[in-house]
Amino acid sequence: MLAGAGTVVVAAVIVGVVVSSGADHTTSAAQASAAPVPANTAPVKRGRLSAVVAHDGTLTYRARPDGSLYAVINQARGVYTDLPDAGAKVGCGGVLDRVNDRPVVLLCGTVPAYRALHVGDVGSDVRQLNRNLHVGGQVFTPKTKNALEVLQRNKGVAVTGALARGDAVFLPEAVRIAKVGGVLGEPARPGARILSVTSDRLHVQVELDPSQQGQVKRGDRAQITLPGNTTVSGRVVGFGRVAEAPAGQNGSAADATIPTYITLDDPGKARGLDRAPVGVQITTKGVDDALSVPVTALVGRSGGGFAVEVVRADGRRELVAVKLGLFAAGGRVEVEGDLREGDQVVVPSI
């Protein structure tokens, strides 16, 4: 089934409007015999086509799948004696802050610290502690205790062999500090949000029109063009929970967009480019078996619609009316008309 809505997209690439007298499929004998300069042509192809959604995006540090920041909740009691700066990065096993000069360590895991842990405890929180300590299982064993004592000694924490709630914060991965909510010298109150953090890995955020969310799916592949024309591949990993209207007095619900998040296959290529504008091409749905021509081969018909100019084997040129379908990656468009695979269509000379 070919889509007619795509005709607006090609308005900018139509090189001319062909005035025809009703015989759209043949030129006059005089035109054929004139045989001017040989035409620049491209073949009609048959095969799978993939659609592309092109958009501007912003390179930034990712957080939760919906774009919200991770929260660091203090559970220690005392006074904040050291806090990180915005932009600082803390790896798993690193120190996030200090309360009464006692380090609060970042450990990696998805279960928040909700209890003190001792020898004999069992559970998913123990499993993630063991993983950080390179100990297997979900039981707090003497082996766990010994490994924890080594960590405590290395970080300057009181060596107890147990993990108090205020000793560590569990987050899914290494982090980058986005905002600092605590104040140096103030009382550290359990339950207070002292830091807002992101992952320390870059990703791309794209603001899609809600109508495009149906086209773009989690897992779709993307190509990102970085400043300096470097490209890196990636894939769509999530969407914001709600559409967001643009900031400012002129923003309205009709202008709302869906935040869309793309992870990079090689974040190292984008190192040092936080908040940089990028170009994004997301490969979405496709057609398994379609005839296609270059978009630049399309010409407008005087009565409406589109056509392509076909150069036959004997040199004759014919205008063939076509219906347009999917606009695909690589500058091609799906067409339906009196065409066959291998036919040569006229395209502008380079």
Short mmCIF file of C-alpha atoms in Angstrom, two decimals:
data_model
loop_
_atom_site.label_atom_id
_atom_site.label_comp_id
_atom_site.label_asym_id
_atom_site.label_seq_id
_atom_site.Cartn_x
_atom_site.Cartn_y
_atom_site.Cartn_z
CA MET A 1 0.00 0.00 0.00
CA LEU A 2 1.61 3.26 -1.12
CA ALA A 3 1.36 6.40 0.98
CA GLY A 4 0.27 9.66 -0.64
CA ALA A 5 1.25 11.90 2.25
CA GLY A 6 4.90 11.85 1.22
CA THR A 7 4.37 14.10 -1.79
CA VAL A 8 4.94 17.24 0.27
CA VAL A 9 8.41 16.00 1.21
CA VAL A 10 9.65 16.01 -2.36
CA ALA A 11 8.56 19.54 -3.26
CA ALA A 12 12.05 20.87 -2.62
CA VAL A 13 13.74 18.34 -4.91
CA ILE A 14 11.45 18.50 -7.95
CA VAL A 15 13.57 19.94 -10.74
CA GLY A 16 10.72 21.00 -12.98
CA VAL A 17 7.07 20.62 -13.92
CA VAL A 18 6.33 18.67 -17.07
CA VAL A 19 3.47 20.06 -19.17
CA SER A 20 1.72 17.18 -20.87
CA SER A 21 -1.28 16.97 -23.19
CA GLY A 22 -2.75 13.83 -21.68
CA ALA A 23 -0.29 11.31 -23.16
CA ASP A 24 1.93 11.09 -20.09
CA HIS A 25 3.61 7.89 -21.24
CA THR A 26 5.06 8.94 -24.63
CA THR A 27 6.98 11.87 -26.03
CA SER A 28 6.47 13.17 -29.51
CA ALA A 29 8.36 11.67 -32.43
CA ALA A 30 10.10 14.99 -32.88
CA GLN A 31 11.36 14.90 -29.31
CA ALA A 32 12.60 11.34 -29.71
CA SER A 33 14.33 12.00 -33.01
CA ALA A 34 16.02 15.11 -31.68
CA ALA A 35 18.06 12.88 -29.32
CA PRO A 36 19.90 15.65 -27.48
CA VAL A 37 22.85 15.09 -25.18
CA PRO A 38 22.74 11.59 -23.59
CA ALA A 39 20.83 11.70 -20.32
CA ASN A 40 22.33 11.13 -16.89
CA THR A 41 20.41 8.11 -15.58
CA ALA A 42 20.00 5.85 -12.56
CA PRO A 43 18.43 2.40 -12.40
CA VAL A 44 15.05 1.47 -11.00
CA LYS A 45 15.78 -0.96 -8.15
CA ARG A 46 13.76 -3.64 -6.39
CA GLY A 47 14.42 -4.66 -2.80
CA ARG A 48 13.99 -3.74 0.84
CA LEU A 49 13.68 -0.08 1.76
CA SER A 50 14.20 1.40 5.21
CA ALA A 51 12.62 4.67 6.26
CA VAL A 52 14.59 7.39 8.03
CA VAL A 53 13.48 10.01 10.53
CA ALA A 54 15.97 12.88 10.40
CA HIS A 55 16.14 15.27 13.34
CA ASP A 56 18.41 17.59 15.27
CA GLY A 57 19.53 16.34 18.67
CA THR A 58 21.67 17.26 21.66
CA LEU A 59 24.59 15.27 22.98
CA THR A 60 24.40 15.02 26.76
CA TYR A 61 24.90 12.63 29.66
CA ARG A 62 22.15 10.08 30.05
CA ALA A 63 20.28 9.24 33.23
CA ARG A 64 17.13 7.16 33.68
CA PRO A 65 15.40 5.76 30.56
CA ASP A 66 12.78 8.53 30.85
CA GLY A 67 15.45 11.22 31.09
CA SER A 68 15.05 12.03 34.79
CA LEU A 69 18.13 12.30 37.00
CA TYR A 70 19.23 9.75 39.57
CA ALA A 71 18.95 10.97 43.16
CA VAL A 72 21.61 10.49 45.82
CA ILE A 73 19.81 10.29 49.16
CA ASN A 74 21.85 10.83 52.30
CA GLN A 75 21.45 8.29 55.12
CA ALA A 76 24.42 9.32 57.27
CA ARG A 77 24.19 11.55 60.36
CA GLY A 78 26.54 14.41 61.09
CA VAL A 79 27.82 17.37 59.07
CA TYR A 80 28.77 17.51 55.39
CA THR A 81 32.55 17.86 55.35
CA ASP A 82 33.15 17.24 51.64
CA LEU A 83 30.87 17.44 48.58
CA PRO A 84 31.74 16.90 44.90
CA ASP A 85 31.63 19.63 42.26
CA ALA A 86 29.08 19.60 39.45
CA GLY A 87 30.62 17.80 36.50
CA ALA A 88 32.77 15.49 38.62
CA LYS A 89 32.65 11.77 37.81
CA VAL A 90 32.53 9.02 40.42
CA GLY A 91 33.09 5.39 39.55
CA CYS A 92 31.76 2.30 41.31
CA GLY A 93 33.75 2.06 44.55
CA GLY A 94 34.54 5.79 44.51
CA VAL A 95 33.68 8.35 47.18
CA LEU A 96 30.56 10.49 46.64
CA ASP A 97 30.77 12.76 49.71
CA ARG A 98 31.92 12.81 53.33
CA VAL A 99 29.90 13.20 56.50
CA ASN A 100 31.92 13.92 59.68
CA ASP A 101 34.91 13.25 57.41
CA ARG A 102 33.66 9.68 56.87
CA PRO A 103 33.43 8.68 53.18
CA VAL A 104 30.11 7.68 51.63
CA VAL A 105 30.99 5.18 48.90
CA LEU A 106 29.19 4.67 45.57
CA LEU A 107 28.39 1.00 44.97
CA CYS A 108 26.71 -0.15 41.78
CA GLY A 109 23.34 -1.89 41.87
CA THR A 110 19.65 -1.26 41.29
CA VAL A 111 18.39 -2.00 44.83
CA PRO A 112 18.62 1.05 47.13
CA ALA A 113 20.30 0.54 50.50
CA TYR A 114 17.39 -0.05 52.90
CA ARG A 115 19.06 -1.90 55.78
CA ALA A 116 22.41 -2.53 57.43
CA LEU A 117 24.10 -5.69 56.15
CA HIS A 118 25.91 -8.25 58.31
CA VAL A 119 27.20 -11.80 58.14
CA GLY A 120 24.27 -14.17 57.57
CA ASP A 121 22.02 -11.73 55.70
CA VAL A 122 20.49 -12.98 52.44
CA GLY A 123 18.87 -11.11 49.56
CA SER A 124 19.20 -9.20 46.32
CA ASP A 125 20.87 -6.30 48.14
CA VAL A 126 23.51 -8.71 49.43
CA ARG A 127 23.97 -10.11 45.92
CA GLN A 128 24.76 -6.64 44.53
CA LEU A 129 27.13 -5.94 47.44
CA ASN A 130 28.91 -9.22 46.68
CA ARG A 131 29.14 -8.26 43.03
CA ASN A 132 30.87 -5.00 43.96
CA LEU A 133 33.25 -6.94 46.19
CA HIS A 134 33.85 -9.59 43.47
CA VAL A 135 32.28 -12.24 45.67
CA GLY A 136 29.58 -14.55 44.32
CA GLY A 137 26.16 -15.41 45.72
CA GLN A 138 23.39 -13.64 47.63
CA VAL A 139 24.53 -14.57 51.14
CA PHE A 140 26.67 -12.31 53.36
CA THR A 141 29.42 -14.82 54.16
CA PRO A 142 32.73 -14.50 56.01
CA LYS A 143 34.25 -14.06 52.54
CA THR A 144 31.98 -11.03 52.04
CA LYS A 145 33.05 -9.68 55.43
CA ASN A 146 36.74 -9.99 54.60
CA ALA A 147 36.33 -8.29 51.20
CA LEU A 148 34.27 -5.49 52.77
CA GLU A 149 36.94 -4.90 55.40
CA VAL A 150 39.51 -4.45 52.62
CA LEU A 151 37.26 -1.86 50.93
CA GLN A 152 36.64 -0.03 54.20
CA ARG A 153 40.35 0.08 54.96
CA ASN A 154 41.14 1.42 51.47
CA LYS A 155 38.47 4.14 51.66
CA GLY A 156 39.22 5.26 55.20
CA VAL A 157 35.96 3.96 56.65
CA ALA A 158 35.84 2.36 60.08
CA VAL A 159 36.73 -1.30 59.52
CA THR A 160 33.69 -3.15 60.89
CA GLY A 161 33.06 -5.89 58.33
CA ALA A 162 29.42 -4.75 58.19
CA LEU A 163 27.73 -2.20 55.91
CA ALA A 164 25.71 0.51 57.68
CA ARG A 165 22.98 2.32 55.70
CA GLY A 166 24.96 5.54 55.75
CA ASP A 167 28.18 3.94 54.51
CA ALA A 168 27.22 3.56 50.85
CA VAL A 169 24.76 4.59 48.13
CA PHE A 170 23.70 2.10 45.46
CA LEU A 171 23.10 3.40 41.93
CA PRO A 172 22.93 1.43 38.67
CA GLU A 173 26.26 2.64 37.28
CA ALA A 174 29.15 5.08 37.55
CA VAL A 175 27.87 8.66 37.68
CA ARG A 176 28.53 12.27 36.76
CA ILE A 177 27.40 14.96 39.20
CA ALA A 178 24.69 17.15 37.64
CA LYS A 179 23.52 19.19 40.66
CA VAL A 180 24.70 19.54 44.25
CA GLY A 181 21.88 19.96 46.76
CA GLY A 182 23.82 19.61 50.00
CA VAL A 183 25.76 22.49 51.53
CA LEU A 184 29.21 22.09 53.01
CA GLY A 185 29.05 22.51 56.80
CA GLU A 186 25.29 21.96 57.06
CA PRO A 187 23.79 19.08 59.09
CA ALA A 188 23.48 15.86 57.12
CA ARG A 189 19.90 14.70 57.59
CA PRO A 190 18.87 11.14 56.63
CA GLY A 191 16.44 11.18 53.71
CA ALA A 192 17.73 14.44 52.19
CA ARG A 193 18.50 14.53 48.47
CA ILE A 194 22.03 15.88 48.34
CA LEU A 195 23.05 15.13 44.74
CA SER A 196 21.37 14.72 41.36
CA VAL A 197 23.45 12.64 38.99
CA THR A 198 23.52 11.18 35.50
CA SER A 199 25.42 8.31 34.04
CA ASP A 200 29.00 9.13 33.09
CA ARG A 201 28.23 7.95 29.54
CA LEU A 202 27.11 10.31 26.78
CA HIS A 203 23.92 9.82 24.80
CA VAL A 204 21.78 11.85 22.39
CA GLN A 205 18.43 13.42 23.22
CA VAL A 206 16.01 14.12 20.37
CA GLU A 207 12.71 15.97 20.73
CA LEU A 208 10.28 14.09 18.45
CA ASP A 209 6.86 15.28 17.39
CA PRO A 210 4.33 12.95 19.08
CA SER A 211 3.17 11.80 15.64
CA GLN A 212 6.67 10.44 15.01
CA GLN A 213 6.72 8.30 18.14
CA GLY A 214 4.60 5.72 16.31
CA GLN A 215 7.34 5.45 13.69
CA VAL A 216 10.31 5.32 16.05
CA LYS A 217 10.63 2.23 18.26
CA ARG A 218 12.96 1.19 21.05
CA GLY A 219 15.88 -0.63 19.43
CA ASP A 220 15.79 1.30 16.12
CA ARG A 221 19.26 1.99 14.79
CA ALA A 222 20.53 5.56 14.40
CA GLN A 223 23.43 7.42 12.86
CA ILE A 224 24.63 10.52 14.68
CA THR A 225 26.69 13.24 13.00
CA LEU A 226 28.90 14.94 15.59
CA PRO A 227 30.52 18.39 15.34
CA GLY A 228 33.39 18.15 12.87
CA ASN A 229 31.35 15.75 10.67
CA THR A 230 32.40 12.65 12.60
CA THR A 231 29.69 9.97 12.65
CA VAL A 232 28.88 7.39 15.29
CA SER A 233 26.17 4.74 15.34
CA GLY A 234 23.67 4.15 18.13
CA ARG A 235 20.20 2.88 18.94
CA VAL A 236 16.99 4.20 20.51
CA VAL A 237 16.78 3.09 24.16
CA GLY A 238 13.81 4.97 25.59
CA PHE A 239 11.31 7.81 25.60
CA GLY A 240 10.16 10.44 28.06
CA ARG A 241 6.97 9.62 29.94
CA VAL A 242 4.99 12.62 28.73
CA ALA A 243 5.05 15.10 25.87
CA GLU A 244 6.61 18.42 26.84
CA ALA A 245 5.60 21.83 25.49
CA PRO A 246 8.44 24.19 24.52
CA ALA A 247 9.49 26.72 27.15
CA GLY A 248 8.28 30.28 26.73
CA GLN A 249 5.01 32.13 26.38
CA ASN A 250 4.44 31.01 22.80
CA GLY A 251 4.61 27.28 23.60
CA SER A 252 1.34 25.33 23.38
CA ALA A 253 0.18 21.74 23.79
CA ALA A 254 0.10 21.42 19.99
CA ASP A 255 3.87 22.07 19.94
CA ALA A 256 4.66 19.41 22.57
CA THR A 257 7.44 16.94 21.82
CA ILE A 258 8.48 13.53 23.15
CA PRO A 259 12.04 13.32 24.55
CA THR A 260 13.73 10.36 22.84
CA TYR A 261 17.05 8.90 24.01
CA ILE A 262 19.72 7.28 21.85
CA THR A 263 22.72 5.47 23.29
CA LEU A 264 26.03 5.57 21.40
CA ASP A 265 27.84 2.41 20.32
CA ASP A 266 31.18 4.16 20.86
CA PRO A 267 30.78 7.02 23.37
CA GLY A 268 34.54 7.62 23.27
CA LYS A 269 34.14 9.32 19.88
CA ALA A 270 32.00 12.01 21.53
CA ARG A 271 34.17 12.62 24.59
CA GLY A 272 34.29 16.29 25.61
CA LEU A 273 31.20 17.31 23.59
CA ASP A 274 28.58 17.71 26.33
CA ARG A 275 25.56 19.77 25.18
CA ALA A 276 26.80 19.80 21.59
CA PRO A 277 24.21 19.93 18.77
CA VAL A 278 24.20 16.85 16.52
CA GLY A 279 22.35 15.55 13.49
CA VAL A 280 20.40 12.32 13.89
CA GLN A 281 19.03 9.86 11.35
CA ILE A 282 16.90 7.08 12.86
CA THR A 283 16.22 4.06 10.64
CA THR A 284 12.63 2.96 11.23
CA LYS A 285 10.09 0.84 9.39
CA GLY A 286 10.79 -0.72 6.01
CA VAL A 287 9.21 -2.33 2.96
CA ASP A 288 10.51 -5.80 2.10
CA ASP A 289 9.95 -5.76 -1.67
CA ALA A 290 9.53 -2.44 -3.43
CA LEU A 291 10.48 -0.67 -6.63
CA SER A 292 12.36 2.53 -5.95
CA VAL A 293 14.00 5.43 -7.77
CA PRO A 294 16.20 8.30 -6.58
CA VAL A 295 14.10 11.14 -5.18
CA THR A 296 15.86 13.47 -7.62
CA ALA A 297 14.34 11.52 -10.54
CA LEU A 298 10.84 12.77 -9.70
CA VAL A 299 9.27 15.52 -11.78
CA GLY A 300 5.93 17.23 -11.19
CA ARG A 301 3.08 16.75 -13.67
CA SER A 302 1.06 19.76 -14.76
CA GLY A 303 -2.19 18.03 -13.79
CA GLY A 304 -0.87 17.07 -10.36
CA GLY A 305 1.10 14.11 -9.12
CA PHE A 306 4.54 12.92 -10.14
CA ALA A 307 6.32 11.15 -12.95
CA VAL A 308 9.77 9.89 -13.91
CA GLU A 309 11.41 10.14 -17.30
CA VAL A 310 12.45 6.68 -18.53
CA VAL A 311 15.15 6.19 -21.17
CA ARG A 312 14.31 3.09 -23.20
CA ALA A 313 16.88 0.78 -24.79
CA ASP A 314 16.48 2.45 -28.21
CA GLY A 315 17.10 5.89 -26.70
CA ARG A 316 13.47 6.97 -26.59
CA ARG A 317 12.33 8.88 -23.51
CA GLU A 318 8.97 8.35 -21.88
CA LEU A 319 7.26 10.11 -19.03
CA VAL A 320 5.81 7.50 -16.69
CA ALA A 321 3.31 8.55 -14.04
CA VAL A 322 4.10 7.14 -10.58
CA LYS A 323 2.48 6.94 -7.19
CA LEU A 324 4.81 7.59 -4.28
CA GLY A 325 5.25 5.43 -1.23
CA LEU A 326 7.95 5.21 1.42
CA PHE A 327 10.72 7.82 1.45
CA ALA A 328 13.73 5.74 2.36
CA ALA A 329 17.32 5.97 3.52
CA GLY A 330 19.85 6.77 0.81
CA GLY A 331 17.66 9.32 -0.98
CA ARG A 332 15.31 6.82 -2.63
CA VAL A 333 11.53 6.67 -2.79
CA GLU A 334 9.15 3.76 -3.33
CA VAL A 335 7.17 4.10 -6.58
CA GLU A 336 4.34 2.31 -8.34
CA GLY A 337 3.77 2.69 -12.09
CA ASP A 338 4.63 1.25 -15.51
CA LEU A 339 8.22 0.51 -14.46
CA ARG A 340 10.41 -2.57 -14.18
CA GLU A 341 13.56 -3.30 -12.23
CA GLY A 342 16.55 -2.19 -14.30
CA ASP A 343 14.74 0.59 -16.18
CA GLN A 344 16.86 3.73 -16.45
CA VAL A 345 15.36 7.00 -15.19
CA VAL A 346 16.73 10.48 -15.82
CA VAL A 347 18.36 12.25 -12.86
CA PRO A 348 20.03 15.67 -12.73
CA SER A 349 23.66 15.75 -13.77
CA ILE A 350 26.11 16.11 -10.90
#
